[in-house]
Short mmCIF file of C-alpha atoms in Angstrom, two decimals:
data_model
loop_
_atom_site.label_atom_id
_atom_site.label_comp_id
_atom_site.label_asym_id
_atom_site.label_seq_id
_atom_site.Cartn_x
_atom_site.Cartn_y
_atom_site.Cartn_z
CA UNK A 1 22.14 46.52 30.52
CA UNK A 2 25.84 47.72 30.06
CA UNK A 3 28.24 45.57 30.13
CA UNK A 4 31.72 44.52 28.47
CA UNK A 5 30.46 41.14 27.83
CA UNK A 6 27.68 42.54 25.78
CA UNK A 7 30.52 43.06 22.93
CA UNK A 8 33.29 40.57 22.80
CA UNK A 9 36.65 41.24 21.99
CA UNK A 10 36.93 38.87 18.61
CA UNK A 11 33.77 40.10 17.10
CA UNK A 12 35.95 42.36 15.21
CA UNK A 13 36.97 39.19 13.07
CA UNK A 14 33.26 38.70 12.16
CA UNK A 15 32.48 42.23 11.05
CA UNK A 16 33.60 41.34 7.15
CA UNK A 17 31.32 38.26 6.74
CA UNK A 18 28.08 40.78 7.74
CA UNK A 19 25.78 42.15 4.78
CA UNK A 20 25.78 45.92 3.84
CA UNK A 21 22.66 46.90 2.23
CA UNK A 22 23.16 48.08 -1.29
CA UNK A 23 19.45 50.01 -1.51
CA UNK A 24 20.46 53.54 -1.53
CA UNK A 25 16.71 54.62 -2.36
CA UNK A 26 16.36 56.83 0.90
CA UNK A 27 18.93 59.21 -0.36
CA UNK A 28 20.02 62.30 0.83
CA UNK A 29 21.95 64.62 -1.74
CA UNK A 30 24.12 66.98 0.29
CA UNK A 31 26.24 68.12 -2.75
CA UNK A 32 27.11 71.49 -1.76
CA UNK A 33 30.42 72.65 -0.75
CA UNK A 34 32.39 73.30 2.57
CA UNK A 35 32.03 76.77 1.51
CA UNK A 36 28.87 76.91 0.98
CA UNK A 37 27.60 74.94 3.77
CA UNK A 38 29.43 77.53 6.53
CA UNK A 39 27.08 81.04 6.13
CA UNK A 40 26.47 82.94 9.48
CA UNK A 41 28.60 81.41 12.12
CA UNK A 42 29.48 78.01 10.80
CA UNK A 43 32.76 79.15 9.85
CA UNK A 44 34.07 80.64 13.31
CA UNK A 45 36.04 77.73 13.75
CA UNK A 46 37.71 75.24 11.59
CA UNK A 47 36.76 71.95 13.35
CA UNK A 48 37.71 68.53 11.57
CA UNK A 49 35.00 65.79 11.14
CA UNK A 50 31.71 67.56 11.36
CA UNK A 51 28.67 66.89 9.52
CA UNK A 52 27.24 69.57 7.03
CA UNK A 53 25.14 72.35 8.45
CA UNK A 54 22.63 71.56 5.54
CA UNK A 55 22.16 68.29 7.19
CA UNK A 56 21.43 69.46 10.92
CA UNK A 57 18.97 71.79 8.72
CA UNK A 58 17.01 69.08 7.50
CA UNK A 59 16.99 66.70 9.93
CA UNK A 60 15.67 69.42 12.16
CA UNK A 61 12.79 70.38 9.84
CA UNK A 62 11.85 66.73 9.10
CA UNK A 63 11.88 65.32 12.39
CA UNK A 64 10.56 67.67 14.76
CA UNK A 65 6.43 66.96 15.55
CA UNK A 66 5.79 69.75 17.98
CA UNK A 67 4.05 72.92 17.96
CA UNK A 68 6.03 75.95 18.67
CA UNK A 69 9.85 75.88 19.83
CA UNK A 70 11.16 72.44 20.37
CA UNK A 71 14.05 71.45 23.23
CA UNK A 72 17.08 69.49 20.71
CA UNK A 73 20.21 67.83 22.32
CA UNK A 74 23.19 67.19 20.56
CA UNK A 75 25.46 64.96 22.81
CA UNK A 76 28.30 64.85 20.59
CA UNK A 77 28.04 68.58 19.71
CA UNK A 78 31.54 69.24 18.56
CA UNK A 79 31.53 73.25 17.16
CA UNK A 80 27.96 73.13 17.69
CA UNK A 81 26.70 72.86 13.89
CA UNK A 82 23.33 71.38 15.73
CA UNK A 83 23.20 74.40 18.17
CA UNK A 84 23.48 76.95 15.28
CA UNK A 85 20.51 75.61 13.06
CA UNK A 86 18.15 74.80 15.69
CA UNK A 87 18.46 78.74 16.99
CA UNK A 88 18.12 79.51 13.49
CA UNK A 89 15.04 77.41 12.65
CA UNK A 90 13.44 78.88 16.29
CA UNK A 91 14.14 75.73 18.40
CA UNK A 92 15.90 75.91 21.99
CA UNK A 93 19.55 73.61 22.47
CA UNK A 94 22.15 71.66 24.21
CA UNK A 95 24.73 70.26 23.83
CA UNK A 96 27.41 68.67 25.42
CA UNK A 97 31.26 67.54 24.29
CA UNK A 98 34.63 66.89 26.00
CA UNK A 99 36.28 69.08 23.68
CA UNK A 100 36.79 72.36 25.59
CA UNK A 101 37.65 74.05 22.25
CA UNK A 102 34.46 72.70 20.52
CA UNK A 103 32.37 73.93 23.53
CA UNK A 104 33.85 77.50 23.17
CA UNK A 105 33.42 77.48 19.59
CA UNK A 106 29.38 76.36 19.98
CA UNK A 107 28.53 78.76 22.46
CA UNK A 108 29.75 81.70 20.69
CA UNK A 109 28.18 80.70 17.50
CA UNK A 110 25.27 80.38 19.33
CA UNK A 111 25.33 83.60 21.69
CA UNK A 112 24.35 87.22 19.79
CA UNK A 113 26.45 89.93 20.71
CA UNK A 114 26.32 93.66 19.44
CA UNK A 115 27.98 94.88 16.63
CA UNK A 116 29.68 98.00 18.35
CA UNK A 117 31.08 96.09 21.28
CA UNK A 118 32.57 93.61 19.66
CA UNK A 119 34.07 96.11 17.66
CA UNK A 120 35.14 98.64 20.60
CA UNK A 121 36.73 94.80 22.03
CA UNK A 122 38.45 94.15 18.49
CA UNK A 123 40.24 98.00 18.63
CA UNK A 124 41.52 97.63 21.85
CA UNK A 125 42.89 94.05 21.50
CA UNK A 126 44.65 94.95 18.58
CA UNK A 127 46.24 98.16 20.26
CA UNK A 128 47.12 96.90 23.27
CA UNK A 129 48.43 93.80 21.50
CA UNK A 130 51.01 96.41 19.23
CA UNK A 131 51.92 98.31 22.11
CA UNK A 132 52.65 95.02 23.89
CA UNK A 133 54.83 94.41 21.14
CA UNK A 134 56.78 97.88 20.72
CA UNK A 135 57.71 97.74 24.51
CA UNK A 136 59.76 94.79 24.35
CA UNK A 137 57.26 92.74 26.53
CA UNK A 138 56.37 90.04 24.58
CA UNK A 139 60.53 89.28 24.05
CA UNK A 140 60.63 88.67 27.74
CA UNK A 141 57.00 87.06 27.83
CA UNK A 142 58.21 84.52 25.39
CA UNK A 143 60.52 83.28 28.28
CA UNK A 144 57.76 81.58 29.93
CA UNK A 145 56.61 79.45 27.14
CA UNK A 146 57.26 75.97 26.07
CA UNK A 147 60.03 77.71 22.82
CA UNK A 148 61.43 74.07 21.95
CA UNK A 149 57.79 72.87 21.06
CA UNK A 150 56.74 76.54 19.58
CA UNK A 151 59.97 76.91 17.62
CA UNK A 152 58.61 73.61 15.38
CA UNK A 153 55.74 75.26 14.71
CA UNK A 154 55.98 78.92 14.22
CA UNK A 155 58.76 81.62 13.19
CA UNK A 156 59.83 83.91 15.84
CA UNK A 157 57.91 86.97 14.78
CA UNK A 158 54.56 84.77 14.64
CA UNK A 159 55.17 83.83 18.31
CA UNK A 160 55.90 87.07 19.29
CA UNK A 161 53.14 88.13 17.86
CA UNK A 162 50.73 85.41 19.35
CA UNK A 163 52.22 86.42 22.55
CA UNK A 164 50.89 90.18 22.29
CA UNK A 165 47.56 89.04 21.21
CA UNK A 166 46.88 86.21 24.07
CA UNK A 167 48.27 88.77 26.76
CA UNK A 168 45.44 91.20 25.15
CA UNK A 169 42.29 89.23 25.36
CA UNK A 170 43.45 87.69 28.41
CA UNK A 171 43.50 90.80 29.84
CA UNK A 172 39.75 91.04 29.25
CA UNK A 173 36.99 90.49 32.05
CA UNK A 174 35.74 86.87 32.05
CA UNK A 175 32.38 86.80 29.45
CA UNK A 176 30.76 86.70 26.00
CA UNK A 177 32.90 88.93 24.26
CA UNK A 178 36.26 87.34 25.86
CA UNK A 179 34.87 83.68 24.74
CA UNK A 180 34.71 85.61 21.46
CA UNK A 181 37.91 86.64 20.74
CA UNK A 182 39.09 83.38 22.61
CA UNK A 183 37.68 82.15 19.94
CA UNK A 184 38.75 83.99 17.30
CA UNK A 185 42.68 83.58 18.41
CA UNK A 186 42.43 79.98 18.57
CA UNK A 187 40.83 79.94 14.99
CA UNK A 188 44.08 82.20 13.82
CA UNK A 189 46.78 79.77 15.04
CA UNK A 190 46.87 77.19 12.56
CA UNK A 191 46.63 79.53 9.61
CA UNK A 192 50.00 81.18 11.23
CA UNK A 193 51.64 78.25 12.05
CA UNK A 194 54.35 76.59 9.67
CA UNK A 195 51.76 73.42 9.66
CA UNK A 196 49.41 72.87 6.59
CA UNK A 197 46.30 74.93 7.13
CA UNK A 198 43.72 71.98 5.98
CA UNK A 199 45.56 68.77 7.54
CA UNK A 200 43.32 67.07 10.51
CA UNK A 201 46.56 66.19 12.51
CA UNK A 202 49.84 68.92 12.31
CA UNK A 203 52.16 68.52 9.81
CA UNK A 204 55.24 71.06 8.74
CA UNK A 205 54.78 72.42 4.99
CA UNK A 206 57.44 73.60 4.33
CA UNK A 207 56.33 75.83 1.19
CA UNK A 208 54.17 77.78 3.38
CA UNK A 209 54.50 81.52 3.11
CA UNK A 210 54.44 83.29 6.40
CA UNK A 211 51.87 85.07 8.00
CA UNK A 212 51.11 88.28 10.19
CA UNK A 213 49.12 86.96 13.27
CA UNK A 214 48.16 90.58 14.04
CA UNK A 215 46.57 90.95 10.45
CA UNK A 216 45.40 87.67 10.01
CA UNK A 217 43.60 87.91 13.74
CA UNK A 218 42.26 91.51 12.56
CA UNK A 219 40.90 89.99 9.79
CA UNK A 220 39.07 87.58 10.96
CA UNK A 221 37.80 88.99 13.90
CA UNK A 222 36.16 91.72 11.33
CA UNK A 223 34.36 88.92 9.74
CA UNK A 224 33.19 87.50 12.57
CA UNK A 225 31.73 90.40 13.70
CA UNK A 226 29.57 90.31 10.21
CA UNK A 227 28.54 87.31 10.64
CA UNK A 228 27.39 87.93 14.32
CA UNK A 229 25.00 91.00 12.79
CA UNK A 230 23.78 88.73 10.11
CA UNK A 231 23.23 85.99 12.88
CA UNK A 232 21.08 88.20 15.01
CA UNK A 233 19.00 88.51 12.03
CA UNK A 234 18.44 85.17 10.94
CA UNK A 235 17.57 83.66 14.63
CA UNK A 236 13.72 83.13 14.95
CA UNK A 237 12.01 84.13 18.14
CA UNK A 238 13.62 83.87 21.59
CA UNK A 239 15.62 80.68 20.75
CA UNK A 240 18.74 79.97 22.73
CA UNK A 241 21.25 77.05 23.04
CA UNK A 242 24.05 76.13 25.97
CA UNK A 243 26.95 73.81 25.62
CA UNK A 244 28.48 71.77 27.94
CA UNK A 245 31.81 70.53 28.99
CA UNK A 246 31.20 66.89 29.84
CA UNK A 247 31.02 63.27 29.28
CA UNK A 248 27.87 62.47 27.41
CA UNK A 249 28.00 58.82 28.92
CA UNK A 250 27.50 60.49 32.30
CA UNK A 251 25.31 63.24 32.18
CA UNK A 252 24.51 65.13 35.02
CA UNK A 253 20.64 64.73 36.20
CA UNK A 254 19.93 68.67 36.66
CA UNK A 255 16.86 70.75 34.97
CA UNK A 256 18.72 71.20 31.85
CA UNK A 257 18.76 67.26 31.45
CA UNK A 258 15.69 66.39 33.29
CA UNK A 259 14.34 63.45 32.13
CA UNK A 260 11.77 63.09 29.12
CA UNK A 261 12.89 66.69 28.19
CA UNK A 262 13.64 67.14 24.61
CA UNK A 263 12.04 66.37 21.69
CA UNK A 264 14.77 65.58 19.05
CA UNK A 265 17.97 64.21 19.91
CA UNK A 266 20.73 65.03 16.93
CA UNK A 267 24.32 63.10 17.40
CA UNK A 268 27.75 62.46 15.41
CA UNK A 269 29.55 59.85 16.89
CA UNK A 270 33.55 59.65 15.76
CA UNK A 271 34.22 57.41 13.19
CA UNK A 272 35.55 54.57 14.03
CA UNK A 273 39.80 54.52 13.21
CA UNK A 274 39.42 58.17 12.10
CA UNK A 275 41.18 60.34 14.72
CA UNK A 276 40.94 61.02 18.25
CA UNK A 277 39.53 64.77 18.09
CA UNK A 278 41.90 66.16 21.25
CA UNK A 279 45.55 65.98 19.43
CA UNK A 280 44.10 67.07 16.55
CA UNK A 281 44.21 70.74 18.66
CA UNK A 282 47.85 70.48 20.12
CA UNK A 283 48.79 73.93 18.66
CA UNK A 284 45.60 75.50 19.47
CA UNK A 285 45.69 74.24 23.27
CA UNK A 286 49.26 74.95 23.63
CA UNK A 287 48.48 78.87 22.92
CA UNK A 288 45.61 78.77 25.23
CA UNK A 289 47.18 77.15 28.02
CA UNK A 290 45.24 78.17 31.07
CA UNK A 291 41.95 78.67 29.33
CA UNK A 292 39.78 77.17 32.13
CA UNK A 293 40.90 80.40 34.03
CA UNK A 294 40.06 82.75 30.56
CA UNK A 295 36.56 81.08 29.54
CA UNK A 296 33.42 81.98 31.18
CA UNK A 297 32.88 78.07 31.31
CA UNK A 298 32.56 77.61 35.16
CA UNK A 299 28.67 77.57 35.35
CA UNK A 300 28.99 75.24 31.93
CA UNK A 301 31.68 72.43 33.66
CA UNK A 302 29.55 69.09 34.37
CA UNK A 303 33.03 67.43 34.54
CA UNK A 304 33.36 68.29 38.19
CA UNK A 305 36.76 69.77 38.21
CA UNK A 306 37.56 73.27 38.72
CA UNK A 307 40.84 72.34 36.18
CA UNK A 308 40.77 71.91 32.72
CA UNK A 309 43.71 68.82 32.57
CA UNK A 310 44.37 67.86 29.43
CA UNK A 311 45.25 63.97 30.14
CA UNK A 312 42.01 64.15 32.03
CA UNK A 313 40.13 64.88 29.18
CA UNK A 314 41.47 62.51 26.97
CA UNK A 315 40.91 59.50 29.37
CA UNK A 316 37.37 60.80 29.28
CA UNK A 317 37.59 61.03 24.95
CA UNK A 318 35.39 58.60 23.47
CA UNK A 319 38.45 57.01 21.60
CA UNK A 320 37.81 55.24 17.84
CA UNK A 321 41.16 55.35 17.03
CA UNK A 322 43.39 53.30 16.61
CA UNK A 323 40.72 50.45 15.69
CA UNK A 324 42.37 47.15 17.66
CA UNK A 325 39.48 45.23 18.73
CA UNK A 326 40.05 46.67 22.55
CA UNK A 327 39.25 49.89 21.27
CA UNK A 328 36.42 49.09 18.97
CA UNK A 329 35.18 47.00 22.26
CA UNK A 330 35.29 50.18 24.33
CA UNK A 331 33.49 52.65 21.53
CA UNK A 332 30.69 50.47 20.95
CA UNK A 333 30.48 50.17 24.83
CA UNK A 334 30.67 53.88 25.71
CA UNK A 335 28.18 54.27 22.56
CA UNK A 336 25.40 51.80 24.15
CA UNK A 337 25.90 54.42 27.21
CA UNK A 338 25.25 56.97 25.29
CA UNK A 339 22.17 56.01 23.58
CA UNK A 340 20.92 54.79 26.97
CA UNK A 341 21.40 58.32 28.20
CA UNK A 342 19.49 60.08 25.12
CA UNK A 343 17.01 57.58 25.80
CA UNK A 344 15.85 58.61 29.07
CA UNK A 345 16.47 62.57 27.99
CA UNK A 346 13.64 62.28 25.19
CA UNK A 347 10.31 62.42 25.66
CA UNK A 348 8.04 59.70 24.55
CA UNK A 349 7.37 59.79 20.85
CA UNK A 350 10.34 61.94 19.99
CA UNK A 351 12.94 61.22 18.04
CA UNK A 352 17.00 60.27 17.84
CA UNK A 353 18.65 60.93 14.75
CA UNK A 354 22.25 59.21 14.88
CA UNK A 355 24.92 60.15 12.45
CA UNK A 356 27.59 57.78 11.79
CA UNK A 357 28.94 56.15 8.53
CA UNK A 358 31.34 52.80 8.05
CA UNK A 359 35.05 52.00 8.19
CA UNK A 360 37.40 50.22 6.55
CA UNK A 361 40.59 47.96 8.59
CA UNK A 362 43.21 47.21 6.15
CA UNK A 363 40.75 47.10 3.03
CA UNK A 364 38.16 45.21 5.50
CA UNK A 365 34.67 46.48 5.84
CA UNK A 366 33.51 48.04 9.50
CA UNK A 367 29.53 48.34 8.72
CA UNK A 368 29.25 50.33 11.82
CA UNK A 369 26.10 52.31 11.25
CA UNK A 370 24.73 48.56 10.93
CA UNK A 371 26.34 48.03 14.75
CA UNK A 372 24.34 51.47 15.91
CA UNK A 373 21.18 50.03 14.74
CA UNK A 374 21.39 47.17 17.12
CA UNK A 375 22.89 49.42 19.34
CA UNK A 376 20.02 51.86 19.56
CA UNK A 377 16.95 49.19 20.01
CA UNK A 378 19.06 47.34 23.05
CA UNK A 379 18.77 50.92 24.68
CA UNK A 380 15.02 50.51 23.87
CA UNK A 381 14.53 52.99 20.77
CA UNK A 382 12.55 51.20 17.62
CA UNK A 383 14.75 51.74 14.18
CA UNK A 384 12.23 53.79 12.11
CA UNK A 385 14.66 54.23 8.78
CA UNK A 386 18.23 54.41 7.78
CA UNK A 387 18.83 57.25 5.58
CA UNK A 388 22.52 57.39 3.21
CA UNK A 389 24.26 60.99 2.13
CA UNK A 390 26.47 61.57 0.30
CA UNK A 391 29.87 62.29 1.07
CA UNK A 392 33.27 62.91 0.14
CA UNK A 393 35.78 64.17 2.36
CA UNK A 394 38.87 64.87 -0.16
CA UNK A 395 37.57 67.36 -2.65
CA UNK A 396 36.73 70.02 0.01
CA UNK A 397 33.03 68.82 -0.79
CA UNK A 398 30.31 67.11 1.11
CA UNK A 399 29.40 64.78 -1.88
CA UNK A 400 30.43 62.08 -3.84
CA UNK A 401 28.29 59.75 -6.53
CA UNK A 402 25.82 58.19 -4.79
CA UNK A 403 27.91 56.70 -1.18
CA UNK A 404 30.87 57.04 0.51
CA UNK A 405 33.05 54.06 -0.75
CA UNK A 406 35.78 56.93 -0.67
CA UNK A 407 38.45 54.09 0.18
CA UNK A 408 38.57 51.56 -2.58
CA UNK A 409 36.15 49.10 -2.93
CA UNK A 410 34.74 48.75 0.32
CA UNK A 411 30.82 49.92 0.25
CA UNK A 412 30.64 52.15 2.97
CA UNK A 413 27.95 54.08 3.97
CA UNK A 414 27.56 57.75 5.32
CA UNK A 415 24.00 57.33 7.52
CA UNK A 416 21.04 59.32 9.25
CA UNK A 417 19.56 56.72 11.37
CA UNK A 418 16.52 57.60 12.67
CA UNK A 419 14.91 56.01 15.80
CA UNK A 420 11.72 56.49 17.49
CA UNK A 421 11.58 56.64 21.99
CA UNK A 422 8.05 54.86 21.80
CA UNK A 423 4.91 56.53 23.41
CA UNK A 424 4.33 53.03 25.89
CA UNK A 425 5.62 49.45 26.27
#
């Protein structure tokens, strides 16, 4: 059914003349703020462009139809905000993404771990990382790293710093509470940078007062570690999750995707001529070079490759951006693979919830979640609904009015659309 002649190259030039519905009856009102929307683990990481948790909430509640603990997949898992309320709400997950840092992120958020060992973990880090410091070792560690690129980005003291605390948790055995504090380092390093700590893609402010990696890591490893307790509480049952490093176009046929499997499918495609999600983590990756050889990901790697290579990955990157129409061509491609995939994942009757919203060209209207419609019944769903949200991504809110026309004129549209894997036929 794939093919590149299903989407030609100049449809791109037709996009404008097709009709965006106005009807914004089936309404969702996610009004609440960033803040508010990351309780329990939602806030480990910072990652750009995910959807609110309150939304993987509700989706989950509305669209789930079986008794007991349901199997979700989230193919496009990111930080795993899907992962984290379907664990909460009782329900078992996967998920899968290219993004090594968003598949460390989801499986700590996802993975309880006792208070006093994460604790015991956080002391010693933090020691060894001083005395690392005091003996002159990071000075001649910082010979090995790439200084012309790290002198952009950070003051001497925040390197040397850095240093002491990778060469701490790196010296930790392989496993949950290393992924943790893997974590939490790579969650520190823009905040310490000289970069601007809410920018999607790094730029220098030069205002920006400096920062103590060592206390700034301290700190937020102790609120992790809060939010881990308070996680352990709020998870119903036995519920687990698992994400995976891989391409979601070409999903490995093994018993955690057997076929007919899951009963709600939950994905966030990028927006198309938003960002490509890799760069957006230069500074992070650059401090964790090596982190296929730190991360307990082996058993997790559907990719193949015992070698986490960066320009690998990115030919692998389902790219949106920038939107020429060989790009566009390719995303709506690798989409239609995609949905084919979740297709043959869900069992009959379940559902696919896609989340996706418009995009604008130069003041020119992209009605894309209108292109995932048709997208979804050539893979053989039925389109049950299209639910809007609103959003607003410039106010450090989730909400805006009544739609996302956050670029001018142009009517775009933030969507939930829901499709239905029929029982027969």
């Amino acid at each position: 059914m794939t093919s590149a002649s299903l989407f030609e190259v100049n449809d791109l030039e037709n996009t404008n003349r097709l009709e965006v519905s106005a009807d914004l009856g089936n309404l969702w009102e996610l009004n609440g703020t960033i803040h508010e929307y990351a309780y329990l683990t939602h806030n480990f990481f910072r990652y750009y462009g995910k959807f609110p948790s309150a939304l993987a909430k509700r989706v989950i509640n509305e669209f789930i139809e079986t008794n007991g603990p349901a199997n979700i997949i989230d193919n496009y898992s990111g930080s795993g905000t899907t992962l984290v309320e379907a664990v909460i709400a009782g329900h078992n997950a996967i998920g899968v993404d290219i993004n090594p840092l968003g598949v460390l992120a989801a499986n700590v958020k996802t993975t309880f771990l006792p208070a006093q060992a994460l604790e015991d973990a956080c002391r010693k880090i933090l020691l060894v990382a001083k005395d690392f410091l005091e003996s002159g070792e990071a000075e001649i560690a910082i010979d090995h790293l790439p200084m012309e690129e790290l002198e952009k980005w950070f003051s001497l003291q925040a390197t040397l710093e850095l240093c002491a605390l990778r060469h701490a948790i790196y010296g930790f055995e392989s496993g949950t509470i290393k992924d943790f504090y893997l974590l939490a380092f790579a969650s520190i390093i823009r905040r310490v940078s000289r970069a601007y700590d809410g920018e999607v893609r790094p730029h220098i402010n030069k205002g920006k007062a400096p920062r103590s990696p060592l206390e700034v890591f301290e700190k937020k490893s102790l609120d992790m570690c809060q939010r881990m307790k308070e996680f352990g509480v709020a998870v119903k049952g036995e519920a687990t999750a698992a994400c995976y490093l891989g391409d979601n176009r070409a999903l490995i046929k093994s018993s955690e995707f057997a076929s007919e499997s899951f009963d709600l499918a939950l994905t966030h495609p990028p927006y198309v001529n938003c960002f490509d999600y890799l760069p957006v983590y230069r500074l992070e990756l650059l401090w964790l070079d090596g982190l296929f050889n730190q991360w307990s990901v082996q058993s997790r790697n559907l990719l193949g490759s015992d070698y986490l290579d960066y320009k690998q990955l990115r030919k692998l990157e389902t790219r949106s951006w920038p939107a020429n129409p060989q790009v566009i061509e390719s995303y709506r491609i690798g989409n239609l693979q995609m949905l084919e995939g979740l297709w043959q994942l869900l069992r009959p009757g379940a559902m696919c919830c896609v989340v996706i919203g418009d995009s604008t060209i130069k003041g020119e209207l992209l009605p894309v979640h209108r292109w995932f419609i048709e997208m979804g019944e050539m893979a053989g769903f039925r389109h049950k609904q299209t639910i809007y949200r609103t959003t607003h991504y410039g106010t450090g809110k989730y909400a805006y009015k009544n739609r996302a026309d956050y670029h001018g004129k142009a009517e775009k549209r933030d969507a939930i659309l829901v499709f239905n894997k029929p029982k027969s036929g």
